Tab-separated table of C-alpha atoms in Angstrom:
chain	number	residue	atom	x	y	z
A	18	MET	CA	139.075	156.072	13.101
A	19	THR	CA	142.755	156.497	12.789
A	20	VAL	CA	144.719	155.111	9.844
A	21	ALA	CA	146.346	152.810	12.094
A	22	MET	CA	143.294	151.626	13.726
A	23	ARG	CA	141.615	151.255	10.179
A	24	LEU	CA	144.347	149.038	9.036
A	25	ALA	CA	144.385	146.903	12.135
A	26	ALA	CA	140.868	146.237	11.302
A	27	VAL	CA	141.372	145.244	7.768
A	28	ALA	CA	144.319	143.154	9.031
A	29	LEU	CA	141.940	141.329	11.331
A	30	ALA	CA	139.395	140.696	8.735
A	31	ALA	CA	141.995	139.496	6.409
A	32	ALA	CA	143.215	137.190	9.116
A	33	LEU	CA	139.867	135.603	9.520
A	34	LEU	CA	140.097	134.874	5.475
A	35	ALA	CA	143.235	132.976	6.109
A	36	GLY	CA	142.346	131.052	9.326
A	37	CYS	CA	141.710	127.515	9.895
A	38	GLY	CA	138.850	125.174	11.326
A	39	TYR	CA	139.250	122.214	13.585
A	40	GLU	CA	142.786	121.341	13.686
A	41	ASP	CA	142.430	118.675	11.068
A	42	THR	CA	140.078	121.073	8.864
A	43	PRO	CA	142.270	123.455	6.895
A	44	LEU	CA	140.667	126.341	5.108
A	45	PRO	CA	140.500	126.229	1.253
A	46	GLU	CA	142.300	128.813	-0.591
A	47	GLU	CA	140.041	131.742	-1.261
A	48	PRO	CA	138.703	131.402	-4.852
A	49	GLU	CA	138.337	134.374	-7.109
A	50	ALA	CA	134.724	135.961	-7.073
A	51	SER	CA	133.197	135.497	-10.268
A	52	ALA	CA	130.119	136.996	-11.952
A	53	ALA	CA	127.846	139.401	-10.100
A	54	THR	CA	125.349	136.484	-9.499
A	55	SER	CA	125.755	132.988	-9.854
A	56	ALA	CA	122.357	131.418	-8.845
A	57	PRO	CA	122.521	127.662	-8.539
A	58	ASP	CA	121.537	125.905	-11.889
A	59	CYS	CA	118.559	124.024	-10.202
A	60	GLU	CA	115.360	123.446	-12.055
A	61	THR	CA	112.535	124.569	-9.685
A	62	PRO	CA	110.351	121.284	-9.147
A	63	ASP	CA	106.763	121.272	-10.192
A	64	GLU	CA	105.348	121.272	-6.553
A	65	SER	CA	102.164	123.402	-6.935
A	66	GLY	CA	100.732	123.920	-3.479
A	67	THR	CA	103.749	122.840	-1.502
A	68	ASP	CA	105.008	125.222	1.113
A	69	PRO	CA	108.903	125.737	0.122
A	70	VAL	CA	109.642	125.446	4.006
A	71	ALA	CA	107.927	122.036	4.146
A	72	SER	CA	110.221	119.335	4.879
A	73	TYR	CA	109.995	115.507	5.750
A	74	HIS	CA	108.240	114.538	8.759
A	75	PRO	CA	110.730	112.763	11.291
A	76	GLY	CA	108.052	109.978	11.782
A	77	GLU	CA	107.659	107.791	15.039
A	78	GLY	CA	110.699	107.208	16.967
A	79	VAL	CA	114.214	107.758	16.059
A	80	PRO	CA	114.669	107.810	12.106
A	81	THR	CA	117.026	105.312	10.672
A	82	GLY	CA	118.372	104.662	7.247
A	83	PRO	CA	121.399	104.050	4.887
A	84	LYS	CA	122.913	107.342	5.248
A	85	LEU	CA	122.918	107.229	8.854
A	86	ASP	CA	124.414	103.803	8.670
A	87	GLU	CA	127.204	105.199	6.396
A	88	ILE	CA	128.117	108.044	8.802
A	89	ARG	CA	128.237	105.934	11.613
A	90	ALA	CA	130.345	103.561	9.863
A	91	ARG	CA	132.737	106.158	8.804
A	92	GLY	CA	132.910	107.650	12.419
A	93	ARG	CA	132.336	111.280	11.707
A	94	LEU	CA	129.841	113.477	10.411
A	95	ILE	CA	130.910	115.903	7.562
A	96	VAL	CA	129.420	119.410	7.741
A	97	GLY	CA	130.138	122.442	5.408
A	98	VAL	CA	130.188	125.616	7.504
A	99	SER	CA	131.512	129.327	7.379
A	100	ALA	CA	134.358	130.286	9.454
A	101	ASP	CA	134.167	134.000	9.162
A	102	THR	CA	130.526	134.840	9.992
A	103	TYR	CA	130.948	136.171	13.611
A	104	LEU	CA	128.131	134.915	15.693
A	105	MET	CA	126.918	132.241	13.405
A	106	ALA	CA	130.147	130.503	12.624
A	107	SER	CA	133.709	131.982	13.049
A	108	GLU	CA	137.057	131.115	14.396
A	109	ASN	CA	137.972	132.029	18.032
A	110	PRO	CA	141.760	132.532	18.247
A	111	GLU	CA	141.348	132.233	22.143
A	112	GLU	CA	140.295	128.723	21.811
A	113	GLY	CA	142.772	127.380	19.115
A	114	ASN	CA	141.095	128.766	16.397
A	115	ARG	CA	138.028	126.419	16.939
A	116	ILE	CA	135.017	127.518	14.889
A	117	GLU	CA	132.054	128.474	17.130
A	118	GLY	CA	128.660	130.221	16.918
A	119	PHE	CA	124.937	129.636	16.339
A	120	ASP	CA	125.116	127.395	13.348
A	121	ILE	CA	127.918	125.138	14.796
A	122	GLU	CA	125.675	124.515	17.966
A	123	PHE	CA	123.303	122.713	15.489
A	124	ALA	CA	126.141	120.640	14.042
A	125	LYS	CA	127.246	119.527	17.591
A	126	GLU	CA	123.617	118.737	18.508
A	127	ILE	CA	123.181	116.380	15.405
A	128	GLY	CA	126.370	114.875	15.936
A	129	SER	CA	125.945	114.218	19.357
A	130	ALA	CA	122.439	112.493	18.376
A	131	ILE	CA	123.949	110.330	15.838
A	132	PHE	CA	126.981	109.259	17.849
A	133	GLY	CA	125.408	109.087	21.430
A	134	SER	CA	127.194	109.303	24.507
A	135	ASP	CA	130.491	108.535	22.970
A	136	PHE	CA	130.371	111.663	20.685
A	137	ASN	CA	133.591	113.688	20.517
A	138	ALA	CA	133.480	116.947	18.497
A	139	GLY	CA	137.014	116.625	17.758
A	140	ARG	CA	136.784	113.186	16.511
A	141	ASN	CA	133.251	112.813	15.222
A	142	LEU	CA	132.407	116.240	13.857
A	143	GLU	CA	134.415	117.295	10.708
A	144	LEU	CA	133.693	121.038	9.843
A	145	ARG	CA	134.807	121.891	6.359
A	146	VAL	CA	135.162	125.445	5.524
A	147	ILE	CA	133.168	126.499	2.346
A	148	THR	CA	131.927	129.688	0.414
A	149	ALA	CA	128.210	130.156	0.048
A	150	SER	CA	128.686	129.589	-3.784
A	151	GLN	CA	130.227	125.977	-2.845
A	152	ARG	CA	127.081	124.871	-0.859
A	153	ILE	CA	124.993	123.128	-3.341
A	154	PRO	CA	127.831	121.838	-5.658
A	155	LEU	CA	129.474	119.964	-2.866
A	156	LEU	CA	126.171	118.524	-1.394
A	157	THR	CA	125.162	117.189	-4.939
A	158	ALA	CA	128.659	115.790	-5.440
A	159	GLY	CA	128.405	113.835	-1.922
A	160	ASP	CA	131.306	115.464	-0.745
A	161	LEU	CA	129.501	116.770	2.393
A	162	ASP	CA	126.647	115.167	4.611
A	163	LEU	CA	125.234	118.497	5.690
A	164	VAL	CA	125.576	122.156	5.079
A	165	ILE	CA	124.595	124.630	8.025
A	166	ARG	CA	125.704	127.924	6.662
A	167	ASN	CA	122.810	130.575	6.914
A	168	PHE	CA	121.256	128.716	3.943
A	169	THR	CA	118.119	130.077	2.989
A	170	ILE	CA	115.155	127.578	1.899
A	171	ASN	CA	113.488	128.367	-1.501
A	172	SER	CA	111.780	126.375	-4.177
A	173	GLN	CA	114.534	126.587	-6.645
A	174	ARG	CA	117.066	125.221	-4.412
A	175	TRP	CA	114.717	122.174	-3.572
A	176	GLY	CA	115.421	121.338	-7.281
A	177	CYS	CA	119.114	120.377	-6.402
A	178	ILE	CA	119.141	119.495	-2.738
A	179	ALA	CA	116.983	118.879	0.113
A	180	PHE	CA	116.231	120.962	3.306
A	181	SER	CA	115.521	120.275	6.959
A	182	ALA	CA	112.580	122.228	8.710
A	183	GLU	CA	113.360	125.839	9.259
A	184	TYR	CA	115.600	126.447	12.151
A	185	TYR	CA	115.938	130.010	12.184
A	186	HIS	CA	113.889	132.945	10.287
A	187	SER	CA	116.161	135.789	9.228
A	188	GLY	CA	115.701	138.798	6.940
A	189	GLN	CA	117.880	140.639	4.501
A	190	LYS	CA	118.939	144.151	5.396
A	191	VAL	CA	121.761	146.734	4.508
A	192	LEU	CA	124.666	147.936	6.379
A	193	VAL	CA	126.085	151.367	5.580
A	194	GLY	CA	128.826	153.545	6.946
A	195	ALA	CA	128.066	155.694	9.844
A	196	SER	CA	127.688	158.785	7.625
A	197	LEU	CA	124.875	157.308	5.821
A	198	ALA	CA	123.089	156.412	9.144
A	199	ASP	CA	123.398	159.883	11.240
A	200	ASP	CA	119.785	161.001	10.489
A	201	ASP	CA	121.188	163.797	8.004
A	202	GLU	CA	118.889	163.457	4.996
A	203	GLU	CA	120.774	165.865	3.113
A	204	ASN	CA	123.744	163.753	3.283
A	205	GLY	CA	122.306	160.703	1.533
A	206	GLU	CA	120.606	159.263	4.701
A	207	TYR	CA	119.774	155.410	4.209
A	208	ARG	CA	116.117	154.680	4.444
A	209	ASP	CA	115.408	151.991	1.816
A	210	PRO	CA	117.069	150.196	-1.225
A	211	SER	CA	116.209	153.148	-3.490
A	212	ASP	CA	118.878	155.084	-1.660
A	213	LEU	CA	121.573	152.648	-3.008
A	214	ALA	CA	121.128	153.915	-6.646
A	215	GLY	CA	124.578	154.592	-7.914
A	216	LEU	CA	126.159	153.505	-4.644
A	217	ARG	CA	128.450	150.375	-4.633
A	218	VAL	CA	127.032	147.437	-2.791
A	219	CYS	CA	128.609	144.116	-1.767
A	220	ALA	CA	127.075	140.629	-1.077
A	221	PRO	CA	128.651	137.181	-1.474
A	222	THR	CA	128.820	135.516	-4.873
A	223	GLY	CA	126.151	132.933	-5.227
A	224	SER	CA	123.789	134.250	-2.429
A	225	THR	CA	120.169	135.179	-2.616
A	226	SER	CA	121.113	138.603	-1.119
A	227	LEU	CA	122.798	139.645	-4.420
A	228	VAL	CA	119.636	138.663	-6.404
A	229	ASN	CA	117.359	140.440	-4.133
A	230	ILE	CA	119.305	143.889	-4.031
A	231	GLU	CA	119.466	143.783	-7.884
A	232	GLU	CA	115.763	143.435	-7.893
A	233	ALA	CA	115.090	145.980	-5.210
A	234	GLU	CA	117.447	148.660	-6.656
A	235	PRO	CA	118.711	148.042	-10.354
A	236	ASP	CA	120.733	151.053	-10.566
A	237	ALA	CA	122.873	149.935	-7.519
A	238	LYS	CA	126.445	148.895	-8.634
A	239	ILE	CA	127.092	145.375	-7.643
A	240	GLU	CA	130.394	144.429	-6.310
A	241	PRO	CA	130.508	140.768	-5.274
A	242	ALA	CA	132.992	139.278	-2.799
A	243	VAL	CA	133.734	135.434	-2.071
A	244	ASN	CA	132.100	135.903	1.431
A	245	HIS	CA	130.706	138.682	3.785
A	246	THR	CA	134.178	138.789	5.393
A	247	GLY	CA	135.546	139.896	1.977
A	248	CYS	CA	132.738	142.410	1.792
A	249	LEU	CA	133.869	143.795	5.080
A	250	VAL	CA	137.377	144.159	3.811
A	251	LYS	CA	136.071	145.933	0.535
A	252	PHE	CA	134.102	148.347	2.901
A	253	GLN	CA	136.941	148.977	5.232
A	254	ARG	CA	139.252	149.827	2.131
A	255	GLY	CA	136.705	152.221	0.844
A	256	GLU	CA	135.836	149.889	-2.304
A	257	VAL	CA	132.068	149.715	-1.524
A	258	ASP	CA	129.664	151.781	0.102
A	259	ALA	CA	127.181	149.192	1.592
A	260	ILE	CA	126.899	145.717	2.382
A	261	THR	CA	123.678	143.458	2.067
A	262	GLY	CA	122.951	140.291	3.761
A	263	ASP	CA	120.999	138.618	6.508
A	264	ASP	CA	120.360	140.622	9.705
A	265	THR	CA	122.254	138.003	11.698
A	266	VAL	CA	125.399	138.142	9.328
A	267	LEU	CA	125.367	142.132	9.274
A	268	ALA	CA	125.108	142.194	13.102
A	269	GLY	CA	128.341	140.400	13.300
A	270	LEU	CA	130.013	142.743	10.837
A	271	ALA	CA	128.787	145.697	12.676
A	272	ALA	CA	130.130	144.266	16.051
A	273	GLN	CA	133.788	144.180	14.146
A	274	ASP	CA	133.681	147.740	12.961
A	275	PRO	CA	132.449	150.583	14.851
A	276	TYR	CA	131.876	152.747	11.797
A	277	ALA	CA	129.512	150.120	10.280
A	278	VAL	CA	125.818	150.724	10.960
A	279	VAL	CA	122.756	148.722	10.266
A	280	PRO	CA	120.048	151.370	10.301
A	281	ASP	CA	116.565	150.858	11.309
A	282	GLN	CA	114.761	149.436	8.115
A	283	GLU	CA	112.102	146.863	6.892
A	284	PRO	CA	113.694	143.726	5.693
A	285	LEU	CA	114.098	143.225	1.996
A	286	SER	CA	113.103	139.658	2.374
A	287	ASP	CA	112.107	136.731	4.416
A	288	GLU	CA	115.096	134.237	4.951
A	289	PRO	CA	113.995	130.958	6.509
A	290	TYR	CA	117.158	129.019	7.279
A	291	GLY	CA	117.249	125.393	6.709
A	292	ILE	CA	120.005	122.533	6.805
A	293	GLY	CA	120.957	121.419	3.453
A	294	ALA	CA	121.505	117.707	2.492
A	295	ASN	CA	121.840	115.746	-0.614
A	296	GLN	CA	118.321	114.978	-2.118
A	297	GLU	CA	119.008	111.101	-1.868
A	298	ASP	CA	119.701	111.344	1.796
A	299	ILE	CA	116.128	111.432	2.908
A	300	ASP	CA	116.576	109.420	6.170
A	301	LEU	CA	119.264	111.963	7.169
A	302	VAL	CA	116.793	114.950	6.575
A	303	ARG	CA	114.119	113.133	8.819
A	304	PHE	CA	116.854	112.403	11.406
A	305	VAL	CA	117.853	116.269	11.356
A	306	ASN	CA	114.407	117.087	11.945
A	307	TYR	CA	113.750	114.824	14.736
A	308	VAL	CA	116.848	116.574	16.270
A	309	LEU	CA	115.289	119.832	15.858
A	310	ALA	CA	112.149	118.828	17.486
A	311	GLU	CA	114.102	117.660	20.483
A	312	MET	CA	115.799	121.044	20.599
A	313	ARG	CA	112.517	122.613	21.506
A	314	ASP	CA	113.296	121.257	25.195
A	315	GLY	CA	115.770	124.204	25.765
A	316	GLU	CA	118.673	123.705	23.575
A	317	TRP	CA	117.474	126.056	20.747
A	318	GLU	CA	116.608	128.857	23.191
A	319	ALA	CA	119.954	128.282	24.877
A	320	ALA	CA	121.916	128.696	21.507
A	321	TYR	CA	119.959	131.874	20.619
A	322	GLU	CA	120.409	133.494	23.980
A	323	ARG	CA	124.256	132.846	23.825
A	324	TRP	CA	125.097	133.871	20.249
A	325	LEU	CA	122.487	136.177	18.711
A	326	GLN	CA	120.216	137.706	21.232
A	327	PRO	CA	122.971	139.947	23.017
A	328	VAL	CA	123.556	141.702	19.591
A	329	LEU	CA	119.951	141.441	17.865
A	330	ASP	CA	117.900	141.907	20.854
A	331	PRO	CA	120.129	143.080	23.856
A	332	GLU	CA	116.949	144.423	25.614
A	333	GLY	CA	115.166	141.247	25.206
A	334	ASP	CA	112.243	142.901	24.051
A	335	ASP	CA	111.391	140.671	20.994
A	336	ASP	CA	109.694	137.371	21.339
A	337	VAL	CA	112.085	135.368	19.228
A	338	VAL	CA	111.212	131.603	19.272
A	339	GLN	CA	112.352	128.350	17.256
A	340	PRO	CA	110.243	128.442	13.994
A	341	THR	CA	107.249	125.876	14.217
A	342	PRO	CA	108.212	123.047	11.543
A	343	THR	CA	106.333	122.629	8.257
A	344	TYR	CA	106.076	118.963	6.968
A	345	GLY	CA	104.538	117.866	3.878
A	346	ARG	CA	106.888	116.085	1.504
């Protein structure tokens, strides 16, 4: 890559950081990345025997409740999303900087189910661009109705918020430069996390990816960023050697930089994605689970085939299906 091409790639990634969502949804200013890790201060509930991915059963018929009444009276559903996670939720400059991607398809389906045939995404769906570390604080404060932002379900987070049933099953992997993925073992070929000892690794502040990579290779030098686009900027500037995150996110980063590679590797972890909500809004969680169940009629498969399959499974060899919901709360 020439210097000009590399600078252009950096400028493109920086532009994504500074972009906007829907016309009435401006991006907040990028906050400073803080500590290497900032796991949410949630007290893990005593739920011995409860599967962490278990959510609330939608029940019979269409769920109702006070939170749904509040949203309908307000006239819009407020959802926290990413705007720089290519394929999952990112701005499309050719469509007026609208945010689009796999996650956004779920926000539209839920909004449409709440408002019915009169649903208009520009009027009834407010997408607020947030960072990974803002997900739980904004939900607990009641500033958002839902968060759909590659949000991993785990027991600790259930101590602060509530989750829908799992809507996608991802796994954490590592992205490196092409020189570490050229099958030359004498050149530091990346095989597993032990190869990251002494290398600089980036992941978003507040993400489980940081915690997992610190546990997998304590001698890796952690260099956090606000989000994965920030990691890509660091990578292209030569400030980090590797980026770690969910395979969905890394696939989007690799698609933006021909010198970034996700080598064949075993996932570091299972990452069951859920849609986050305030703990008090159980009726809304039941409703989201009702919508997820309805999406088994083809909407989930269409979203996957449009956004993720072309990059994650271009040959269509993998039998990827919507996760089977687990209920029990």
